[in-house]
PDB file of C-alpha atoms in Angstrom:
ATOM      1  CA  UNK N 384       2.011  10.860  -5.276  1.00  0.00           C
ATOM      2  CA  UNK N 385       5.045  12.523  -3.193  1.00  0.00           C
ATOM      3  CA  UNK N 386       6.729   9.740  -1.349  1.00  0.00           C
ATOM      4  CA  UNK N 387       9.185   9.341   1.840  1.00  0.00           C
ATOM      5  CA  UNK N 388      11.802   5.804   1.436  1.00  0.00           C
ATOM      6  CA  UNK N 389      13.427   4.085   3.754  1.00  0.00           C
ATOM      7  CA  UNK N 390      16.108   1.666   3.816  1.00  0.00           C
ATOM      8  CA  UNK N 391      16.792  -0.164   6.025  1.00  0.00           C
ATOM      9  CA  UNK N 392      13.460  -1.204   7.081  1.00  0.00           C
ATOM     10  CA  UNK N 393      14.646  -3.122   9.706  1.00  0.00           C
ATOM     11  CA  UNK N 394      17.994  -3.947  11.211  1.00  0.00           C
ATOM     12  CA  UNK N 395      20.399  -5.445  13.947  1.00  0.00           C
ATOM     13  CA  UNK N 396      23.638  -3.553  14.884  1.00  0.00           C
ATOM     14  CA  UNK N 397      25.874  -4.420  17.429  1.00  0.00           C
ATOM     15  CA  UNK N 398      26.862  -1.961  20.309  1.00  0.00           C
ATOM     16  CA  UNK N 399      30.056   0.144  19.451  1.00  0.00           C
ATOM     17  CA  UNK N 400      29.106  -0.538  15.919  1.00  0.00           C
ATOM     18  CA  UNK N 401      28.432   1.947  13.240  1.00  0.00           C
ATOM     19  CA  UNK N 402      24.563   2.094  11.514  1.00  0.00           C
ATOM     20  CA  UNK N 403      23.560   4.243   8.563  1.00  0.00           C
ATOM     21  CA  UNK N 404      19.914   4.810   8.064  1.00  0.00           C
ATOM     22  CA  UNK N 405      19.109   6.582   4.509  1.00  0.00           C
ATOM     23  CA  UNK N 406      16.286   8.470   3.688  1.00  0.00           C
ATOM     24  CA  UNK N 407      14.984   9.453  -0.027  1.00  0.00           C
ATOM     25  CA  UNK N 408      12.499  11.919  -1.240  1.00  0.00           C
ATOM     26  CA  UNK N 409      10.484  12.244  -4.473  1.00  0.00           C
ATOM     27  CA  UNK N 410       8.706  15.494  -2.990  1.00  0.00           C
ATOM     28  CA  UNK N 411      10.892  18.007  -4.179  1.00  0.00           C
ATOM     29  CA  UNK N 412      10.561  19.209  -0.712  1.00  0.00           C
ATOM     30  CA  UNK N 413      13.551  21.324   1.197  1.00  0.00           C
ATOM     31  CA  UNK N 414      12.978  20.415   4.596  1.00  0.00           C
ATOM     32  CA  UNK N 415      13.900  16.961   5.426  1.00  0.00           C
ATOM     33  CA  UNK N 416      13.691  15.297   9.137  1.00  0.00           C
ATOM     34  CA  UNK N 417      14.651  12.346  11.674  1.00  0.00           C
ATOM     35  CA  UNK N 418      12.699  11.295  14.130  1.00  0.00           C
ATOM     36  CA  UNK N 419      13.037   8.544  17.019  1.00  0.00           C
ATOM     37  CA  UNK N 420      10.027   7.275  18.481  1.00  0.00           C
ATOM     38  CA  UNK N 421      10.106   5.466  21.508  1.00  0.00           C
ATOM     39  CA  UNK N 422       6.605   4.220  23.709  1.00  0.00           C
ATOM     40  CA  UNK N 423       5.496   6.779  26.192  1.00  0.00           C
ATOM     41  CA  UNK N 424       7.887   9.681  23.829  1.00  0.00           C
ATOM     42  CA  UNK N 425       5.928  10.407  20.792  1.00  0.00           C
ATOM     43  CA  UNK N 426       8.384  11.559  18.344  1.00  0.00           C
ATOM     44  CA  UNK N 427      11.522  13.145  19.257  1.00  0.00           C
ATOM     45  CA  UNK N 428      13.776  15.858  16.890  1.00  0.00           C
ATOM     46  CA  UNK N 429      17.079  14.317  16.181  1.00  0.00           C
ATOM     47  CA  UNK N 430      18.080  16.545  13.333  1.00  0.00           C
ATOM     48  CA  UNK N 431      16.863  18.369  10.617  1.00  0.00           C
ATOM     49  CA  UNK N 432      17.709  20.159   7.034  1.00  0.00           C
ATOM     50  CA  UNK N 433      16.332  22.706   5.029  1.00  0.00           C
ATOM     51  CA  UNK N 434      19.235  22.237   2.525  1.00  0.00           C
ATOM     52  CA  UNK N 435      21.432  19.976   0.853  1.00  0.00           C
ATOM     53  CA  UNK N 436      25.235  19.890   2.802  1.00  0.00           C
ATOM     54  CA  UNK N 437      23.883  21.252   5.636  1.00  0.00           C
ATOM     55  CA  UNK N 438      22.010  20.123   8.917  1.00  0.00           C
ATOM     56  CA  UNK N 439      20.623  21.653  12.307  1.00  0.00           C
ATOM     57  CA  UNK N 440      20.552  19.718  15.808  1.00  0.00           C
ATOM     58  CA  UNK N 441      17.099  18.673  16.704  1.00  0.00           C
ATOM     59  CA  UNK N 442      15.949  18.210  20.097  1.00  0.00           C
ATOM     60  CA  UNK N 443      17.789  14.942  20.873  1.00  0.00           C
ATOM     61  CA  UNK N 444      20.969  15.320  18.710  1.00  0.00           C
ATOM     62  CA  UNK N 445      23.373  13.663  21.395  1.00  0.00           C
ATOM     63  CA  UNK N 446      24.987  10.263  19.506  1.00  0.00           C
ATOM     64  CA  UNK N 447      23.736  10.899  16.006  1.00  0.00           C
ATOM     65  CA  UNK N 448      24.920  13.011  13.124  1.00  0.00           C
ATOM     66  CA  UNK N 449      23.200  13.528   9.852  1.00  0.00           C
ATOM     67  CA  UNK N 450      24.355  13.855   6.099  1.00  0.00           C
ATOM     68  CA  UNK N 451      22.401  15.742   3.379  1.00  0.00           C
ATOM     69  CA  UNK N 452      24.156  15.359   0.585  1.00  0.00           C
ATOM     70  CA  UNK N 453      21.563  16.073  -2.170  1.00  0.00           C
ATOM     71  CA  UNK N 454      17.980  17.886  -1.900  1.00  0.00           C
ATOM     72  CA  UNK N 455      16.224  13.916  -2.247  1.00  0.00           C
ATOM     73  CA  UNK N 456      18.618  12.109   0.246  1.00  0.00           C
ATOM     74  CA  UNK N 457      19.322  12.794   4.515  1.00  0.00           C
ATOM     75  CA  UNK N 458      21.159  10.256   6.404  1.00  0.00           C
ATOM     76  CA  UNK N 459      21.336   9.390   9.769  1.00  0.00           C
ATOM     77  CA  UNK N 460      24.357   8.167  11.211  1.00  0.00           C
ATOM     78  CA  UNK N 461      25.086   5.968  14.654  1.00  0.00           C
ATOM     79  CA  UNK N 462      28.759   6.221  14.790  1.00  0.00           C
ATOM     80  CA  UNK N 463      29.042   4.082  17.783  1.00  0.00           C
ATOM     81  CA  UNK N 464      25.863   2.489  18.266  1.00  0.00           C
ATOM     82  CA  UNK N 465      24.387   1.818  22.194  1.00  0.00           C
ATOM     83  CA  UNK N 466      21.392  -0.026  23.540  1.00  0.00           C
ATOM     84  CA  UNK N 467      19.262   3.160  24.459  1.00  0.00           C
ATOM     85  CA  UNK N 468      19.604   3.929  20.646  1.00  0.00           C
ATOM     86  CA  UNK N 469      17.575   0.826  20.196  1.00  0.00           C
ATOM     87  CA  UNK N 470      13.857   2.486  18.147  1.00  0.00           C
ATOM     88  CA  UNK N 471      11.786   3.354  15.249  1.00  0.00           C
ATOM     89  CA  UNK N 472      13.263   5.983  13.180  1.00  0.00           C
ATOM     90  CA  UNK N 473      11.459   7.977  10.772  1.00  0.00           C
ATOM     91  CA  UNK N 474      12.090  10.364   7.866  1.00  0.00           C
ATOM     92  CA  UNK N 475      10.026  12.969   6.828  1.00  0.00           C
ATOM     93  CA  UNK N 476      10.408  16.092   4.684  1.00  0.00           C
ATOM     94  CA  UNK N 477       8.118  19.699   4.005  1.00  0.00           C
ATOM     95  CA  UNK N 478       8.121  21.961   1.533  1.00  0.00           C
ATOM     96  CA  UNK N 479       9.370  25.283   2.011  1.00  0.00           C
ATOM     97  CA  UNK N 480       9.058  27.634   4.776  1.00  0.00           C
ATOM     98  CA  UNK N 481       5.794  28.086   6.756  1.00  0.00           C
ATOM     99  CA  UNK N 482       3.848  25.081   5.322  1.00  0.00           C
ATOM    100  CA  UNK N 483       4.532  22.692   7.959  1.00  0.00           C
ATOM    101  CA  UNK N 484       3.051  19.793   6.726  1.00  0.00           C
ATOM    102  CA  UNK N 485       5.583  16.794   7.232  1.00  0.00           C
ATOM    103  CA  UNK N 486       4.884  13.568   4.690  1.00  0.00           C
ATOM    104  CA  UNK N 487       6.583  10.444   7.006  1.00  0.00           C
ATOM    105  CA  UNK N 488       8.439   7.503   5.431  1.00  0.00           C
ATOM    106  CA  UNK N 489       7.623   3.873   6.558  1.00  0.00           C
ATOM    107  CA  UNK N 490      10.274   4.004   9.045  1.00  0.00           C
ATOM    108  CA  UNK N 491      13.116   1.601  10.292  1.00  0.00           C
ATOM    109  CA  UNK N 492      13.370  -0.710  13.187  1.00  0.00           C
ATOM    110  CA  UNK N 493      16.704  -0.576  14.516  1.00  0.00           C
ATOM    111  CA  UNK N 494      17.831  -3.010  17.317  1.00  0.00           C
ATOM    112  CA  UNK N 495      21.258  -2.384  19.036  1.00  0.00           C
ATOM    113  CA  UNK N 496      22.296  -5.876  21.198  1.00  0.00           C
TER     114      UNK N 496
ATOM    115  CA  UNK Y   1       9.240  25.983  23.735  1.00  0.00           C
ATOM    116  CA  UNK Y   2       5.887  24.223  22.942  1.00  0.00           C
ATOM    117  CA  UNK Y   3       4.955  21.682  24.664  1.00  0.00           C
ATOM    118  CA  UNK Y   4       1.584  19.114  23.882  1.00  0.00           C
ATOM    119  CA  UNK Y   5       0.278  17.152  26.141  1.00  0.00           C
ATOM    120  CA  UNK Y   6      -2.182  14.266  24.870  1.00  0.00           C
ATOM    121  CA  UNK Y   7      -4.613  12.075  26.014  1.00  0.00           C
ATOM    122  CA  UNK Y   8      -5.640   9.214  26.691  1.00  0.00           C
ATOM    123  CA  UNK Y   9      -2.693   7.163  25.781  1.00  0.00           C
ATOM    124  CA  UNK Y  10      -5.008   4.232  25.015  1.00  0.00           C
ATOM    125  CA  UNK Y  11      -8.645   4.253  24.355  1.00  0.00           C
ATOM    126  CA  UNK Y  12     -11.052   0.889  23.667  1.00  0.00           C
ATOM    127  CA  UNK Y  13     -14.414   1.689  21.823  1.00  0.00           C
ATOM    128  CA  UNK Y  14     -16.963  -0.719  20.521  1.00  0.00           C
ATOM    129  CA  UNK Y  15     -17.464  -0.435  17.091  1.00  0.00           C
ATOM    130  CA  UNK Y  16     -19.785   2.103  16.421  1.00  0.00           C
ATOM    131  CA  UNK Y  17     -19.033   4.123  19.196  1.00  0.00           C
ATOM    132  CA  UNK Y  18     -17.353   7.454  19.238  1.00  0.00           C
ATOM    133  CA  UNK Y  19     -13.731   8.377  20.508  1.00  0.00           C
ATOM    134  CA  UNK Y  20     -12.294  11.156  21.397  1.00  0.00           C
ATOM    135  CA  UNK Y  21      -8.615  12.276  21.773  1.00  0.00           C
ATOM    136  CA  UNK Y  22      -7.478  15.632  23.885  1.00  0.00           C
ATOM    137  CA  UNK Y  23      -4.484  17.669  22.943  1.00  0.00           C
ATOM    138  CA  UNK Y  24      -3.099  20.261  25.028  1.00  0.00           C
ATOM    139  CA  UNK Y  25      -0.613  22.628  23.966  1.00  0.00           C
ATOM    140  CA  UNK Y  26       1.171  25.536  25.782  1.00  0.00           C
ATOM    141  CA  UNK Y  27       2.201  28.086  23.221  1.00  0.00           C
ATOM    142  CA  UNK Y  28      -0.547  30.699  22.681  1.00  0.00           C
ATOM    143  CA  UNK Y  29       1.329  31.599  19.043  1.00  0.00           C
ATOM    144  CA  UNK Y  30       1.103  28.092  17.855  1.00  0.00           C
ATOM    145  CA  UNK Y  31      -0.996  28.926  14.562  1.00  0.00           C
ATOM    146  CA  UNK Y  32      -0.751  25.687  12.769  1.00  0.00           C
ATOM    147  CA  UNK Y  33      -1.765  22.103  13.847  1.00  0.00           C
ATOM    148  CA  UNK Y  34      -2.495  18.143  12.678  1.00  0.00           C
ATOM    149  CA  UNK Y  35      -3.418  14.744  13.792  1.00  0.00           C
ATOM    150  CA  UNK Y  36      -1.405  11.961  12.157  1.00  0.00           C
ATOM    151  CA  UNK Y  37      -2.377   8.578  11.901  1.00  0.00           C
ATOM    152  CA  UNK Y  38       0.172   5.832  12.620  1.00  0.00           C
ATOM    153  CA  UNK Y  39      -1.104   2.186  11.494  1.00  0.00           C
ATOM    154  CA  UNK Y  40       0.730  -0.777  12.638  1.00  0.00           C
ATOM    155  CA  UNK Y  41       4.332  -1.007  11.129  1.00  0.00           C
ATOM    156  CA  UNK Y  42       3.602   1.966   8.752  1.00  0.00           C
ATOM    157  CA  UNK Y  43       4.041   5.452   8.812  1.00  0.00           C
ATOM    158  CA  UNK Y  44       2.453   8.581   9.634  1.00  0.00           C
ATOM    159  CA  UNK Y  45      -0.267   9.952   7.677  1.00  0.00           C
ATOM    160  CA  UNK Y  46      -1.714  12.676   7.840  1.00  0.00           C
ATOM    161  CA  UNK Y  47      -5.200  13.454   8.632  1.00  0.00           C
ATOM    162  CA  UNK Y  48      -5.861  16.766   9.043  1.00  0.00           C
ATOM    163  CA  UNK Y  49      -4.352  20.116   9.305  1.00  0.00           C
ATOM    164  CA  UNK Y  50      -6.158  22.910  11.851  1.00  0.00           C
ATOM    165  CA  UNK Y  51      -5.652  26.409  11.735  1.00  0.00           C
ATOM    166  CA  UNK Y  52      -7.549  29.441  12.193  1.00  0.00           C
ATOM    167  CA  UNK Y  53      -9.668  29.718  15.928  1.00  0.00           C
ATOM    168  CA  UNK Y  54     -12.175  27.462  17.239  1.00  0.00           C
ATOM    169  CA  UNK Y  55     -12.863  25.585  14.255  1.00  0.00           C
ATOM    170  CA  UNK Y  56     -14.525  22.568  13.275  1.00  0.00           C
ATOM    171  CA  UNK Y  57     -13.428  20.563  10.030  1.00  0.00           C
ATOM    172  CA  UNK Y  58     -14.985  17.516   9.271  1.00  0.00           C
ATOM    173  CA  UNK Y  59     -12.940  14.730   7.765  1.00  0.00           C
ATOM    174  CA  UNK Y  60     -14.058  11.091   5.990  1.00  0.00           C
ATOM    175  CA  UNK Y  61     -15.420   9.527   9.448  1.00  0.00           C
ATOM    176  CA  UNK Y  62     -13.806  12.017  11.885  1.00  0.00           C
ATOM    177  CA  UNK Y  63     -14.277  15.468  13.108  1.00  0.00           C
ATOM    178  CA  UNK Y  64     -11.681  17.831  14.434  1.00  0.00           C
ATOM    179  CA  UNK Y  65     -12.191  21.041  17.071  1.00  0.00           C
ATOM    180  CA  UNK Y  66      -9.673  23.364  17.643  1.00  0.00           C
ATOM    181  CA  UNK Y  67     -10.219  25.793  20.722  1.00  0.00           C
ATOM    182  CA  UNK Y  68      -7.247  28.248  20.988  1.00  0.00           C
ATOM    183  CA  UNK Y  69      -9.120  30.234  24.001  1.00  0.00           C
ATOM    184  CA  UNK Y  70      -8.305  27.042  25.906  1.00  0.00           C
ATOM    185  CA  UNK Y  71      -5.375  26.093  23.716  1.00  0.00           C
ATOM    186  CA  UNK Y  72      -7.120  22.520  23.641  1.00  0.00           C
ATOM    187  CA  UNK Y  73      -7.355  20.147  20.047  1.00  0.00           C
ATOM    188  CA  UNK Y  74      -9.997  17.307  19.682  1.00  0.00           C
ATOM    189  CA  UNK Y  75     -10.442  14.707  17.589  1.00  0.00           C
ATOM    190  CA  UNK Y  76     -13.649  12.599  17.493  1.00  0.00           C
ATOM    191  CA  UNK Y  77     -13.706   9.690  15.767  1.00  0.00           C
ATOM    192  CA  UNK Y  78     -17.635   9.395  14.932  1.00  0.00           C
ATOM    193  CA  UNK Y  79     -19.304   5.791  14.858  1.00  0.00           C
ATOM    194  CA  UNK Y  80     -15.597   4.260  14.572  1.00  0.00           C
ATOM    195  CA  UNK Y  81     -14.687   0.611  12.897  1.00  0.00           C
ATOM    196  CA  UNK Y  82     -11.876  -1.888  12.948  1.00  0.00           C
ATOM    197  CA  UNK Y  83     -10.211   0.004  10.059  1.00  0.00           C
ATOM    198  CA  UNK Y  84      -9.686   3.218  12.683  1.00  0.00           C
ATOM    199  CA  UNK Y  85      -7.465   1.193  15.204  1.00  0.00           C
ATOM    200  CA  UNK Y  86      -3.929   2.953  15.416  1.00  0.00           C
ATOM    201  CA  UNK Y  87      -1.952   5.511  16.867  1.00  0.00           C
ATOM    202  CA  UNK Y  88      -3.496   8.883  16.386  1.00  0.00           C
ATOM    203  CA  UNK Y  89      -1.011  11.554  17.055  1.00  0.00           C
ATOM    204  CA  UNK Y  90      -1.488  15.587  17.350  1.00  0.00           C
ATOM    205  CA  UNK Y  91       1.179  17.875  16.425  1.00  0.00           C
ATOM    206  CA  UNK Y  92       1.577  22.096  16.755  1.00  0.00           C
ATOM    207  CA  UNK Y  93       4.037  23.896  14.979  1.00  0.00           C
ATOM    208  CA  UNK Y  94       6.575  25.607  16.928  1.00  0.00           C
ATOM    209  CA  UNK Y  95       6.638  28.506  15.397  1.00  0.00           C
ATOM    210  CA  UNK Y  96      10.339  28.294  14.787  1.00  0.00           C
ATOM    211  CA  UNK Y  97      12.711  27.914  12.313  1.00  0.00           C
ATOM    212  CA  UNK Y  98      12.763  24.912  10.580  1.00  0.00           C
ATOM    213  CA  UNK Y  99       9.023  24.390  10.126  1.00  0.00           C
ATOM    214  CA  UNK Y 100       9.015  22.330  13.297  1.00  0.00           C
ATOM    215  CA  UNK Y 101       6.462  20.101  14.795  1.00  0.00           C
ATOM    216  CA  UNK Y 102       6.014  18.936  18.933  1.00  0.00           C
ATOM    217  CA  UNK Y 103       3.904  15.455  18.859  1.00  0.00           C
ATOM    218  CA  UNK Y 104       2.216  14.278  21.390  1.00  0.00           C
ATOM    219  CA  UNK Y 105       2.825  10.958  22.977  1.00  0.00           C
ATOM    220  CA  UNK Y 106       0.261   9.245  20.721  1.00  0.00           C
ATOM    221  CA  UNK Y 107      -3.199   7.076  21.892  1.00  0.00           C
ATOM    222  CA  UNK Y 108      -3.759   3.801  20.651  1.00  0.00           C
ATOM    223  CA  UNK Y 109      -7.120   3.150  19.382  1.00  0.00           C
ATOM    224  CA  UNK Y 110      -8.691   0.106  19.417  1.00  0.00           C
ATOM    225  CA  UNK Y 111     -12.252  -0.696  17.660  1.00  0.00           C
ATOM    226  CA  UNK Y 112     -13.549  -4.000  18.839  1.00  0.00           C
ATOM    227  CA  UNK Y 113     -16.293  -5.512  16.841  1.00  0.00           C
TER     228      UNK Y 113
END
């Protein structure tokens, strides 16, 4: 079965400091996404790729850049982390154009203090 | 840009009982849609994908309606038990580059024996 991985699963940054989330796919999909989901906000666009060493602006891209580096792996970076970036994050990636279907990962709890 | 409105944001059913979530989207050329299902500290899975106009699909315990005349998606979760209490989430493509979903805010079910 085509699966979404996502480490960390959970973590504590502190503000100002930098946080890398990584994602990993075994879908052999092109599309790859990160989402933030917050209560009341559904799931929110941060960025997005539909191939490796590049990467589009989502909805929310403000404080976050991405990193595709390979067709399996999309990053999410926090350069200088702050307390409203405190949420779930979640990974997901689609096959090719048109299919839309997005398969998520487990996400990752991240807690800026 | 599309925009989906959902609701209720939380919904209490005995089990047994049916449930029913609302979606409401704005953009008549939306073609594609799903309902995701978010379990506590997992990911989203998905349930269903809609297309096509005023359709009904049947699912394992659920049934989905799509009504594009009124731009309104159901789901209906028939005779429900403890093992259907999450976040249910709809979704409609944007029709957009980048094979790009809108969420709605999510409703928590809860099944009470």
């Amino acid at each position: 079965e085509a699966a979404v991985t996502q480490s960390p699963r959970s973590k504590v940054a502190v503000t100002g400091g930098k946080v890398t989330l990584s994602c990993h796919q075994t879908n052999n999909h092109d599309y790859m996404y990160w989402y933030r989901q917050d209560t009341g906000h559904g799931l929110r666009l941060i960025h997005y790729s539909y191939v490796a060493d590049s990467t589009e602006k989502g909805d929310i891209p403000d404080g976050y850049k991405a990193s595709r580096p390979s067709q399996e792996n999309f990053s999410l970076i926090l350069e200088l982390a702050s307390l409203s970036q405190t949420a779930v994050y979640f990974c997901a990636s689609s096959d090719t154009a048109y299919s839309y279907e997005q398969y998520f990962g487990p996400g990752t709890r991240l807690t800026v203090l | 840009g599309e925009q989906v409105e959902q609701r209720p944001p939380h919904l209490s059913v005995r089990e047994g009982d049916s449930a029913v979530i609302i979606c409401t989207y704005t953009d008549p050329n939306s073609y594609y849609f799903f309902w995701y299902k978010q379990e506590p500290g997992a990911g989203l899975q998905l349930l269903m994908k809609v297309f096509s106009s005023t359709e009904i699909n049947e699912g394992q315990g659920f049934t989905v309606l799509l009504n594009k005349k009124d731009k309104q998606l159901s789901l209906n979760l028939t005779a429900a038990h403890p093992g259907d209490s999450a976040v249910y989430f709809c979704a409609a493509e944007t029709n957009s580059a980048g094979n790009k979903l809108t969420f709605g805010i999510g409703t928590r079910v809860l099944v009470r024996p």
